[in-house]
Coordinates of C-alpha atoms in Angstrom, one line a residue:
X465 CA 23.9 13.9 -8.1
X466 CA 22.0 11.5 -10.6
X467 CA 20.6 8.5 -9.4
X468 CA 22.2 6.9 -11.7
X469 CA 25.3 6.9 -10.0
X470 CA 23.7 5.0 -7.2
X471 CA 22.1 2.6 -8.8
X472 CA 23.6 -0.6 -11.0
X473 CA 22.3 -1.8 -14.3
X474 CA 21.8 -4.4 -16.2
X475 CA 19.9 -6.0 -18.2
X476 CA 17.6 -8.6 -17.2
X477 CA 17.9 -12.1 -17.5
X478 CA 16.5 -15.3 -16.9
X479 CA 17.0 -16.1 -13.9
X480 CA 13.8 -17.9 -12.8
X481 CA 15.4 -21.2 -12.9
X482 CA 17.9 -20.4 -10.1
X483 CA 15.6 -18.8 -8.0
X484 CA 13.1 -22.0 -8.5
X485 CA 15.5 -24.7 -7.7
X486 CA 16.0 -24.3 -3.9
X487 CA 11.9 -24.7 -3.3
X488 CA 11.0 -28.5 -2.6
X489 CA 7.0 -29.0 -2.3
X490 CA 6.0 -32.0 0.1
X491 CA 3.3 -34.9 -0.6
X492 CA 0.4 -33.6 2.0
X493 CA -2.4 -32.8 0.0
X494 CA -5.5 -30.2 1.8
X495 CA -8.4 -30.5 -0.1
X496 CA -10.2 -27.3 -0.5
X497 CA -14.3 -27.3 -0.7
X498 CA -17.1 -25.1 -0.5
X499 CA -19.7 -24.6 2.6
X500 CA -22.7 -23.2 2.8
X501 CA -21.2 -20.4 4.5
X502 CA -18.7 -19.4 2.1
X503 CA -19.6 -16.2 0.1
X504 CA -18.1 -15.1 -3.7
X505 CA -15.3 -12.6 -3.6
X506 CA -16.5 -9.4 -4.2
X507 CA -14.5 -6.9 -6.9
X508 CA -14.9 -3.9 -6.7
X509 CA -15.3 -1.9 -10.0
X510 CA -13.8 -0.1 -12.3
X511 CA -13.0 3.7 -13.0
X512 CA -10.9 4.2 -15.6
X513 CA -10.3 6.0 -19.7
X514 CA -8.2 3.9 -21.3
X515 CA -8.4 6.1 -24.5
X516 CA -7.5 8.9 -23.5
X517 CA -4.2 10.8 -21.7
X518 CA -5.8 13.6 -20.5
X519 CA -9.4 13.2 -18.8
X520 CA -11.7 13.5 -15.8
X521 CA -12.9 11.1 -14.0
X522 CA -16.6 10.6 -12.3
X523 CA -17.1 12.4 -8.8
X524 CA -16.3 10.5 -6.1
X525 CA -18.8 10.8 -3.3
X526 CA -18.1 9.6 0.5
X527 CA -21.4 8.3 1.9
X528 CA -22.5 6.4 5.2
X529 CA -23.8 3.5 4.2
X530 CA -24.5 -0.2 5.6
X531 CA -23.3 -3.6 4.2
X532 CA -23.4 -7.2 5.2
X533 CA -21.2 -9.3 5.8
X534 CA -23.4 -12.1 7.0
X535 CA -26.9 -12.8 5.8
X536 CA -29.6 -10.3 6.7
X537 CA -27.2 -8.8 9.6
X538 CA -26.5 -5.0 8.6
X539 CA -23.5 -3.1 9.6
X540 CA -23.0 0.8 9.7
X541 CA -20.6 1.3 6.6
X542 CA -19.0 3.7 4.1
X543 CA -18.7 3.5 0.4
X544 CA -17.8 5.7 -2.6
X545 CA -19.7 6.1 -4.8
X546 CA -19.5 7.6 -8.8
X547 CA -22.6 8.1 -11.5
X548 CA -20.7 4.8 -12.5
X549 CA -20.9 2.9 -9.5
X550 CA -23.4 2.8 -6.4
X551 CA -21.1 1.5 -3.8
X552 CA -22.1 0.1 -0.1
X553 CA -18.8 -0.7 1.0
X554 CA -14.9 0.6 -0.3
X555 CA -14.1 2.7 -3.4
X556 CA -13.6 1.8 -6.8
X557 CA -10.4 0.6 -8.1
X558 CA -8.9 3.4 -10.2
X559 CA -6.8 2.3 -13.2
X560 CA -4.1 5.2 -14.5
X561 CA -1.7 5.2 -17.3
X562 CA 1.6 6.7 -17.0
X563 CA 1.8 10.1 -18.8
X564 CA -2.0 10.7 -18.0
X565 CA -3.4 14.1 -16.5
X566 CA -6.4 13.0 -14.6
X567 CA -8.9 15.4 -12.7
X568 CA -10.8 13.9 -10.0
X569 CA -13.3 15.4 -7.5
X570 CA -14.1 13.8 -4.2
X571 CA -17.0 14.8 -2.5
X572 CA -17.7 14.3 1.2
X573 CA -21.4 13.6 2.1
X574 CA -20.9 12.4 5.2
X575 CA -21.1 13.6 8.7
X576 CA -17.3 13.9 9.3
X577 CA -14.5 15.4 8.3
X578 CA -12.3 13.4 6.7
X579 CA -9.3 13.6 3.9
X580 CA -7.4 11.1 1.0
X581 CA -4.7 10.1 0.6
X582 CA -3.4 8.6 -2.3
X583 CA -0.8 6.3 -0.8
X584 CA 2.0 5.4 -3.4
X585 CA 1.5 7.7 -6.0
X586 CA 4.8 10.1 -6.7
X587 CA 2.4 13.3 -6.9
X588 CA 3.1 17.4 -5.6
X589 CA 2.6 17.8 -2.0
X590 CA -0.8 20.2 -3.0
X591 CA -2.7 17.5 -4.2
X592 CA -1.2 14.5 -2.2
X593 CA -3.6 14.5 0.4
X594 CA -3.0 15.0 4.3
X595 CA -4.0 17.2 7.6
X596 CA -3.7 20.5 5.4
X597 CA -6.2 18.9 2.6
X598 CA -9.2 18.1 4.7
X599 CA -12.6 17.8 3.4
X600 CA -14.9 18.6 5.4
X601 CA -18.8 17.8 5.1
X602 CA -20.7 18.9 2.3
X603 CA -17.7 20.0 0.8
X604 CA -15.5 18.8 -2.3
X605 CA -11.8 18.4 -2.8
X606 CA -10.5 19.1 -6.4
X607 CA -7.2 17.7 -7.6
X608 CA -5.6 16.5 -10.9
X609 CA -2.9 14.2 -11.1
X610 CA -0.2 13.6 -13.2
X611 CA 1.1 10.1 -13.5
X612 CA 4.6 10.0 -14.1
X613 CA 5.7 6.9 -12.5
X614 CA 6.1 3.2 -13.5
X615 CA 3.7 0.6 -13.3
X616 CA 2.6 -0.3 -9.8
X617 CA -0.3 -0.9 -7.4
X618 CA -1.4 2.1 -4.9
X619 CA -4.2 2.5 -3.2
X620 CA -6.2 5.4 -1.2
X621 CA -7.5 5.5 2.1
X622 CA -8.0 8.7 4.7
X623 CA -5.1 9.4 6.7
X624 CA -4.3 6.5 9.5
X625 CA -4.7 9.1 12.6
X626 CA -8.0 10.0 14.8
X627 CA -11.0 9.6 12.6
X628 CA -9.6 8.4 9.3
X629 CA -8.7 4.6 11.2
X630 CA -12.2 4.1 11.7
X631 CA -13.4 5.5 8.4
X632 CA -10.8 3.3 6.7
X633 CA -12.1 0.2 8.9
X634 CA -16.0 1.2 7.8
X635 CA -14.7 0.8 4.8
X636 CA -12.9 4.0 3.0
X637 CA -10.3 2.5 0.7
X638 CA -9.8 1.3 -2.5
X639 CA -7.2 0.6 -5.1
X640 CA -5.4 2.3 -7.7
X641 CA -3.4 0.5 -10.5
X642 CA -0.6 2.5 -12.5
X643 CA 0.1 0.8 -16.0
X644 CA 2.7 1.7 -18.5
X645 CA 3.5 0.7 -21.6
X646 CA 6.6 -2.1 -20.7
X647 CA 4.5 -3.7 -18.2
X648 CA 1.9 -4.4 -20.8
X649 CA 4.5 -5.3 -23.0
X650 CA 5.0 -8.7 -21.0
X651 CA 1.8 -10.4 -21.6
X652 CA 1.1 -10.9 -17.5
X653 CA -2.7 -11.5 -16.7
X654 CA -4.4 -8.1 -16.9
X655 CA -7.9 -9.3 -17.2
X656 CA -9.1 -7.5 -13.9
X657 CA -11.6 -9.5 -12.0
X658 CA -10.5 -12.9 -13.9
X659 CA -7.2 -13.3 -14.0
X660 CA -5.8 -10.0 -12.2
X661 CA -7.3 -10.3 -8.9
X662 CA -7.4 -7.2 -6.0
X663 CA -7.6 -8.3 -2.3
X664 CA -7.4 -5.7 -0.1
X665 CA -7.4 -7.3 3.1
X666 CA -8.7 -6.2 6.5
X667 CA -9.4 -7.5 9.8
X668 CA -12.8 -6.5 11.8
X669 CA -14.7 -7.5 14.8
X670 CA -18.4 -8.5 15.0
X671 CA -20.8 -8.9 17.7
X672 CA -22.7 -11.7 19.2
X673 CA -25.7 -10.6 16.5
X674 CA -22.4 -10.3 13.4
X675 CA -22.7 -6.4 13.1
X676 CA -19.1 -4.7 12.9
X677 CA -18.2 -3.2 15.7
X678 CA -15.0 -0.7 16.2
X679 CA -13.7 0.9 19.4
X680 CA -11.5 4.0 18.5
X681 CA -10.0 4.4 22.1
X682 CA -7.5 1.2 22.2
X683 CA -5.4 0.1 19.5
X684 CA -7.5 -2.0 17.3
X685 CA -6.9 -5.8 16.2
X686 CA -9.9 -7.4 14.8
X687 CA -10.4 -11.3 15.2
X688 CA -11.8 -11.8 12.1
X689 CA -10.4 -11.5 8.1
X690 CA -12.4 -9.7 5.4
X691 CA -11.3 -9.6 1.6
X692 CA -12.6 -6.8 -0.2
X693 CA -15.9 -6.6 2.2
X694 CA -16.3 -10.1 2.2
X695 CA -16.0 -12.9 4.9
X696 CA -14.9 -16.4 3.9
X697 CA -14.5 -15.4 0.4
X698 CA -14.0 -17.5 -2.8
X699 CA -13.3 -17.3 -6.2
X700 CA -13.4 -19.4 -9.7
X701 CA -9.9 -18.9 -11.7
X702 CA -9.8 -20.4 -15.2
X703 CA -6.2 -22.4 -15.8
X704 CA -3.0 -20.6 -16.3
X705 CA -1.6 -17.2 -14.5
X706 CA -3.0 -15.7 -12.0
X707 CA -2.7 -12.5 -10.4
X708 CA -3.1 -11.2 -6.9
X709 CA -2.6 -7.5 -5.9
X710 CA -2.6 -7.9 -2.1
X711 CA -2.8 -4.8 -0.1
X712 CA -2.8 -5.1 3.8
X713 CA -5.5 -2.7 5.1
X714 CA -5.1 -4.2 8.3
X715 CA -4.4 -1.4 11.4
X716 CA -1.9 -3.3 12.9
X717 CA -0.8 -6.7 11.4
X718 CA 2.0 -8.0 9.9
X719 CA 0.4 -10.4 7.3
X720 CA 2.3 -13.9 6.1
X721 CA 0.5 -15.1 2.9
X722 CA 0.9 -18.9 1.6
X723 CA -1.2 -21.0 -0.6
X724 CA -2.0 -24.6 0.3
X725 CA -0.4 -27.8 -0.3
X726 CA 2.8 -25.7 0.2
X727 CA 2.4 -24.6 -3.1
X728 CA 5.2 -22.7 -5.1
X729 CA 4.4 -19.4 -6.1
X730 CA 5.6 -16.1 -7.4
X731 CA 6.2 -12.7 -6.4
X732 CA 6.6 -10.0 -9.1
X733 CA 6.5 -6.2 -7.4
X734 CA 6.7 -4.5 -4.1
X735 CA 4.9 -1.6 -3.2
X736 CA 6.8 0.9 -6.0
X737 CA 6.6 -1.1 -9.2
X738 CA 7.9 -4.7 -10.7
X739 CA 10.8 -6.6 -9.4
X740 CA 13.8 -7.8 -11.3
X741 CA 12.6 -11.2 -11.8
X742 CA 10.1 -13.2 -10.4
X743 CA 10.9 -14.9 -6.9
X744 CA 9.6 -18.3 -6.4
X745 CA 8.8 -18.5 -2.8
X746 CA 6.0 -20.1 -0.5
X747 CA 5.5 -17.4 1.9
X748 CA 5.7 -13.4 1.4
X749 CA 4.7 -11.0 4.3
X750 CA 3.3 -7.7 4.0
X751 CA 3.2 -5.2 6.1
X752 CA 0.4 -2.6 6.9
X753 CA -0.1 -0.3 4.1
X754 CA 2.1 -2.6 1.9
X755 CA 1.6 -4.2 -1.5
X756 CA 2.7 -6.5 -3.3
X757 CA 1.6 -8.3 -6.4
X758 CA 1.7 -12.6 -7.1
X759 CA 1.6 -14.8 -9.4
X760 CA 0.4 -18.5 -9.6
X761 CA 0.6 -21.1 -11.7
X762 CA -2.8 -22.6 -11.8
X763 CA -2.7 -26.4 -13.7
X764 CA -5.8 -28.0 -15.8
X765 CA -8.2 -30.2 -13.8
X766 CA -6.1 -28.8 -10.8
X767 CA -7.6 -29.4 -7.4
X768 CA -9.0 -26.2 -6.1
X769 CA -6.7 -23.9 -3.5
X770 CA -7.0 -21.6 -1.6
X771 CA -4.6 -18.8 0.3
X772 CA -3.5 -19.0 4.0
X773 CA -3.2 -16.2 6.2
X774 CA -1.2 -15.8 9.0
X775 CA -0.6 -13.0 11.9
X776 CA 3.1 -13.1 12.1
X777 CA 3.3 -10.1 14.6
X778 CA 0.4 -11.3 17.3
X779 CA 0.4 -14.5 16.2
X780 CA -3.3 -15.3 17.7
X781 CA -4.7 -15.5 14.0
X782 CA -4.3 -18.1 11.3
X783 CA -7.2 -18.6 8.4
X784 CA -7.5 -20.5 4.7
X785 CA -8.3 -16.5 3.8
X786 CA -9.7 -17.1 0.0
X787 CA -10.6 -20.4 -1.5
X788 CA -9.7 -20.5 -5.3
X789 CA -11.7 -22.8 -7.0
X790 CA -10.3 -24.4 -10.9
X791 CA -13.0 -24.4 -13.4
X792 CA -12.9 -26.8 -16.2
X793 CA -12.1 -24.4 -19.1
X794 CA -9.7 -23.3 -21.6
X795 CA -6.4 -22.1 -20.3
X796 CA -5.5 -18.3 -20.4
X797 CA -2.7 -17.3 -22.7
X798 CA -0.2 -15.1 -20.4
X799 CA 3.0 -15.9 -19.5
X800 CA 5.4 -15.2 -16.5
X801 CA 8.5 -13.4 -18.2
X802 CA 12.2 -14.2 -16.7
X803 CA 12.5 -10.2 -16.7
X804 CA 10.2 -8.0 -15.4
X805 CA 12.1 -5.0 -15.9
X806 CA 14.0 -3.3 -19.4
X807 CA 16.9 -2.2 -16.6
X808 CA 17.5 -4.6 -13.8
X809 CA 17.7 -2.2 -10.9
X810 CA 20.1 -3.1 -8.0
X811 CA 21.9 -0.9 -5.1
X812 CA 25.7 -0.2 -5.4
X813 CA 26.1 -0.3 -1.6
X814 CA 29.5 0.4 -2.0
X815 CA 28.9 3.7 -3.4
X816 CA 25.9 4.5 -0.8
X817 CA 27.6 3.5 2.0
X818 CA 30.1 6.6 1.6
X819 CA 27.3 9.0 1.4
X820 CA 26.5 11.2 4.8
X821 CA 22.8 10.5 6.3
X822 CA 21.1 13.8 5.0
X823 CA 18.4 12.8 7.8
X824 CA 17.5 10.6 10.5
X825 CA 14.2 9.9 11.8
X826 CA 13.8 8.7 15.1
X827 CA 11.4 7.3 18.2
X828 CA 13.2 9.2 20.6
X829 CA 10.3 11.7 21.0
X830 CA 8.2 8.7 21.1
X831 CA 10.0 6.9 24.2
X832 CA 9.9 10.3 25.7
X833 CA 5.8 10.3 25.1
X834 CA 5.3 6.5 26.5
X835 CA 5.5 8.3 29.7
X836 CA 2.5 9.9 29.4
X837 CA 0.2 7.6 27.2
X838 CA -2.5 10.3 27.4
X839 CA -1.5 10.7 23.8
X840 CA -1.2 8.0 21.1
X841 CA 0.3 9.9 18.5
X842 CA 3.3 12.5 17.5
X843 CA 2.5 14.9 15.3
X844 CA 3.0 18.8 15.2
X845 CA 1.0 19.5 11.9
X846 CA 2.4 23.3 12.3
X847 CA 5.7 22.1 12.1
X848 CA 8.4 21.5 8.9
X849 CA 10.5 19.6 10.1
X850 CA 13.2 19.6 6.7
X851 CA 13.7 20.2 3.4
X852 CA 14.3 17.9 0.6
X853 CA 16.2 19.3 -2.9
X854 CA 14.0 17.6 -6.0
X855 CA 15.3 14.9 -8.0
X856 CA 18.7 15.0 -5.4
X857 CA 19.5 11.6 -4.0
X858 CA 20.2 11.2 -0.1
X859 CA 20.2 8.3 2.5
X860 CA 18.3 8.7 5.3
X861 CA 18.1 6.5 8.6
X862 CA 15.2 5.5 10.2
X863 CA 15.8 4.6 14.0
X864 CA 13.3 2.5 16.1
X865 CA 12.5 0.6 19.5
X866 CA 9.5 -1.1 19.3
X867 CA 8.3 -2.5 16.4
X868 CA 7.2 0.0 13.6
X869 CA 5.5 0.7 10.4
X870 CA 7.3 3.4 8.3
X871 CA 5.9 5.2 5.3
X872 CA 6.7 7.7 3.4
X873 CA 4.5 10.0 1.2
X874 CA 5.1 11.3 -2.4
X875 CA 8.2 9.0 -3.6
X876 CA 9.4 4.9 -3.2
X877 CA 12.9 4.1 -1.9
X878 CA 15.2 1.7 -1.7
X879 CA 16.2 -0.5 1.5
X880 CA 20.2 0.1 1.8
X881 CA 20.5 -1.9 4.8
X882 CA 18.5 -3.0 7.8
X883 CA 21.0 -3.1 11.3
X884 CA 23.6 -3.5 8.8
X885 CA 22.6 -6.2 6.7
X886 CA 21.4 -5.2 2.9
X887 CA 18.3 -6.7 1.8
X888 CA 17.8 -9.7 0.0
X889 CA 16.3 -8.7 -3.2
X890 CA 15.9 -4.8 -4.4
X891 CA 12.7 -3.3 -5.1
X892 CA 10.7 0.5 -5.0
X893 CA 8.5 0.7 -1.2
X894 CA 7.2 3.3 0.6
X895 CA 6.1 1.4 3.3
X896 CA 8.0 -0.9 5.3
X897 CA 7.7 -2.7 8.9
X898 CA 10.7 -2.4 10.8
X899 CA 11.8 -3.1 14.3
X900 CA 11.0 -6.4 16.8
X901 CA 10.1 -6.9 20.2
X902 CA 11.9 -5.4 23.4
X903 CA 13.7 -2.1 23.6
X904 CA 16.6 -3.4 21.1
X905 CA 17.4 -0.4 18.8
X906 CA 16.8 -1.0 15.0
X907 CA 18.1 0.7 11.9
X908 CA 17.5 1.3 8.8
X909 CA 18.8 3.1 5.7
X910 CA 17.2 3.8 2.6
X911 CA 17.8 5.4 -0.7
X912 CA 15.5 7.9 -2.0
X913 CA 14.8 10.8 -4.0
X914 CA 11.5 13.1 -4.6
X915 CA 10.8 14.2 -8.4
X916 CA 7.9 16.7 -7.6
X917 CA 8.1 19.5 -5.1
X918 CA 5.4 20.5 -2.6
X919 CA 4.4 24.3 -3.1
X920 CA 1.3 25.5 -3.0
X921 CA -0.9 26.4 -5.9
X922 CA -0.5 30.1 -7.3
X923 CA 2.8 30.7 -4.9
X924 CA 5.7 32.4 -5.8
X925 CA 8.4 29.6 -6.5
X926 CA 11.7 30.9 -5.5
X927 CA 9.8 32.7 -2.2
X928 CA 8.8 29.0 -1.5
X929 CA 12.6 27.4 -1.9
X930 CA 14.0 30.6 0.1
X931 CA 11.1 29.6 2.8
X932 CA 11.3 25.8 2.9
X933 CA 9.6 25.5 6.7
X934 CA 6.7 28.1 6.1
X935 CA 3.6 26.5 6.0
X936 CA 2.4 29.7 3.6
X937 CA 4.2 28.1 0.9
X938 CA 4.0 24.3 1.3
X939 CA 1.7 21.7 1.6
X940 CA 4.5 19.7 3.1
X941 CA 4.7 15.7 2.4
X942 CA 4.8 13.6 5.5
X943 CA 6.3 10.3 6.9
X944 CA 4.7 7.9 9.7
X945 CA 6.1 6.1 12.1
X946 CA 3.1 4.1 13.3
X947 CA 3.8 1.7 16.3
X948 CA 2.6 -2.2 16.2
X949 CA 2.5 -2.0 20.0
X950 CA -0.2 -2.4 22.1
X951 CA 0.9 0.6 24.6
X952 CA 2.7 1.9 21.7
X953 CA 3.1 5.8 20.7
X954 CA 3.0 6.8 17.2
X955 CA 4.9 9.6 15.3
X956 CA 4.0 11.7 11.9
X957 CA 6.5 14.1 10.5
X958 CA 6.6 16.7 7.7
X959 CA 9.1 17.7 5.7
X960 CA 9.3 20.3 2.3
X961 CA 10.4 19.4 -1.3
X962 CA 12.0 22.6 -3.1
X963 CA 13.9 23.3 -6.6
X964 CA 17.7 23.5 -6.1
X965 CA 18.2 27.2 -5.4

């Protein structure tokens, strides 16, 4: 069936005034200043063609490095690097157009094996990165993508299983914007580095001397925040809008993010692209792996601000995260529009509710495993699990005890219900945290469709939708089930994507 018939439209409207009037701000005033140990935030650069629809891109090359995050105090590291960019710590941030065809190469020079995966993007299974797409070292992995979905913020990392968590905690991530021509359309701070600000936010532990340290064999929490590589970061914003693109590269918490002076502020997209309308709110959480993009309203001669940051999940780590200092300047001329997108997009519940769950994914394996917690993760990588018909919608379930991450690879979806209860506002995720303490079961269902498949290169295309679970034909997509727990056992699943037969 169409998605279409699953989905309400309308058009947008103004509804920011509605959403605005519930939110009261109180009199206490925190007076944000620089200290002598405060460092400026670093960006990372840029690799992108804005000119052109169909090009390549620079080489990226995996290297150990080292970095410091204090003064003189040097930490074992990894950076990517491009004949652009010579890069100690993270990747660059990759900025796409929708309707590009970009080719990429990513070259692994260091000592592991190790693999990408482009988290977000709505690409083929062959070139989505995963277990059946490692690179190993000295090698290079050769992909070209073709954008084809709206405006959002991705990012790519290595896989979050056995080596890739500490490669992504040394430093192997970076983000990945996709534009398109109505987001531009709506005059939103796009001035990266200025006004359109990336924080990709982890959490690290450091030694009596401050060099990182990382132990692979227990479920890691860091005690300390980093933004972008940098501890106790700040920033200088000229008046007007500002932009953050927040993604939690945390292993393990659920972040709450909040400016001072219980300031008002905006959220504008999810993980899969823009929401209806702006949200005024004074907290949003994000979950591992999630993103979400803010607004905020910053006034001339303002007093400086600065973002709060607090474990909601552990709840043994609260920090002023980034301080964001006003410089006495011109404002910026960019707006925050009423709609954010041509088509609001809403759920008919009605009308999903009387579909049959196609599939159900569940920790039942995983309460099974707990028995034996030899083994901290789920996964049968010679294994299909399902198939998925392209561009068919279907409502899955997702079935936990224990509190989990999910995400799903190659497509967004949309939250029908959680135990029951639909969600307060609509928007496009692929990764979501569900689930709470205890052994309470928790459901969820969501709405989603796949518009690529996930056959190999060069295979015969009706063999591959007659043979959905063989591994010969697919390069299957995956999901993750990836337990907040401390004793907690994780669970990765595959699943095809074929053409109607």
């Amino acid at each position: 069936m169409d998605r279409r018939q699953f989905l309400t439209v309308a058009s947008g409207v103004g509804a920011l005034g509605i959403l605005y009037s519930g939110l009261k701000t109180d009199n206490i005033k925190y007076e944000v200043e620089l200290t002598e140990s405060d460092n400026v935030l670093y960006i990372p650069p840029m690799l992108n063609d804005p000119f052109s629809d169909f090009y390549s891109l620079p080489t990226l090359t995996i290297n150990n490095k080292t970095h410091s995050f204090f003064h003189n105090i040097v930490s074992s590291s990894i950076g990517l690097s491009s004949s652009q960019h010579q890069l100690n710590y993270l990747g660059p941030t990759i900025k796409v157009k929708r309707g590009d065809v970009v080719k990429l190469s990513i070259k692994n020079q260091t000592n592991e094996v190790t693999m990408n995966h482009w988290h977000g993007l709505h690409i083929p299974g062959s070139v989505d990165g995963s277990p059946h797409q490692l690179i190993n070292p000295g090698e290079s992995w050769n992909t070209t993508l073709h954008i084809q979905q709206e405006a959002a913020t991705c990012w790519y990392h290595p896989l979050g299983y056995e080596l890739g968590i500490q490669q992504m905690y040394l430093g192997y991530a970076g983000l990945m914007i996709v534009e398109d021509e109505s987001n531009k359309s709506l005059n939103m701070p796009v001035t990266y580095g200025l006004d359109d600000i990336p924080l990709i936010v982890q959490d690290k532990n450091f030694d009596s001397e401050g060099k990182e340290i990382f132990n692979l064999n227990t479920r890691y929490r860091g005690n300390t925040l980093v933004i972008n590589g940098t501890v106790k970061p700040y920033i200088s914003v000229s008046p007007g809008w500002v932009r953050f693109r927040i993604v939690n590269a945390t292993q393990s918490r659920i972040l709450d993010f909040s400016f001072t002076n219980d300031s008002i502020f905006y959220q504008i997209a999810t993980d899969g692209g823009m929401l209806n309308a702006p949200i005024a709110i004074k907290k949003v959480r994000v979950a591992p792996g999630q993103r979400c993009e803010l607004m905020l309203l910053i006034e001339e001669k303002q007093q400086n601000i600065a973002i709060n940051i607090v474990d909601s999940f552990w709840n043994d780590l609260s920090v002023l995260a980034l301080k964001v200092l006003v410089e006495d300047v011109a404002c910026t001329d960019t707006v925050l529009p009423n709609s954010l997108r041509q088509n609001s997009l809403n759920v008919n519940f009605n009308l999903v509710d009387t579909l049959p769950i196609v599939k159900k994914i569940s920790t039942d394996e995983v309460e099974t495993a707990k028995k034996n917690i030899l083994e901290k993760t789920i996964f049968n990588m010679n294994e299909i699990e399902s198939a998925v018909v392209r561009d068919k919608d279907e409502v899955w379930e997702v079935e936990v005890k224990g509190n989990y991450t999910f995400h799903i690879y190659g497509t967004s979806f949309l939250v029908v219900s959680i135990n029951g209860i639909p969600p307060e506002s609509c928007g496009w995720l692929d990764t979501i945290t569900i689930g709470g303490r205890g052994n309470e079961l928790h459901k969820m269902k969501i709405l989603i469709s796949f518009n690529t498949t996930t056959y190999r290169h060069g295979v015969n295309q009706f063999q591959a939708a007659y043979n959905p679970t063989n591994l010969k034909y697919h390069v299957p997509y995956l999901y993750q089930l990836v337990s907040m727990d401390e004793q907690g056992v994780s669970k990765i699943g595959q699943f095809s994507v074929i053409e109607q037969t």
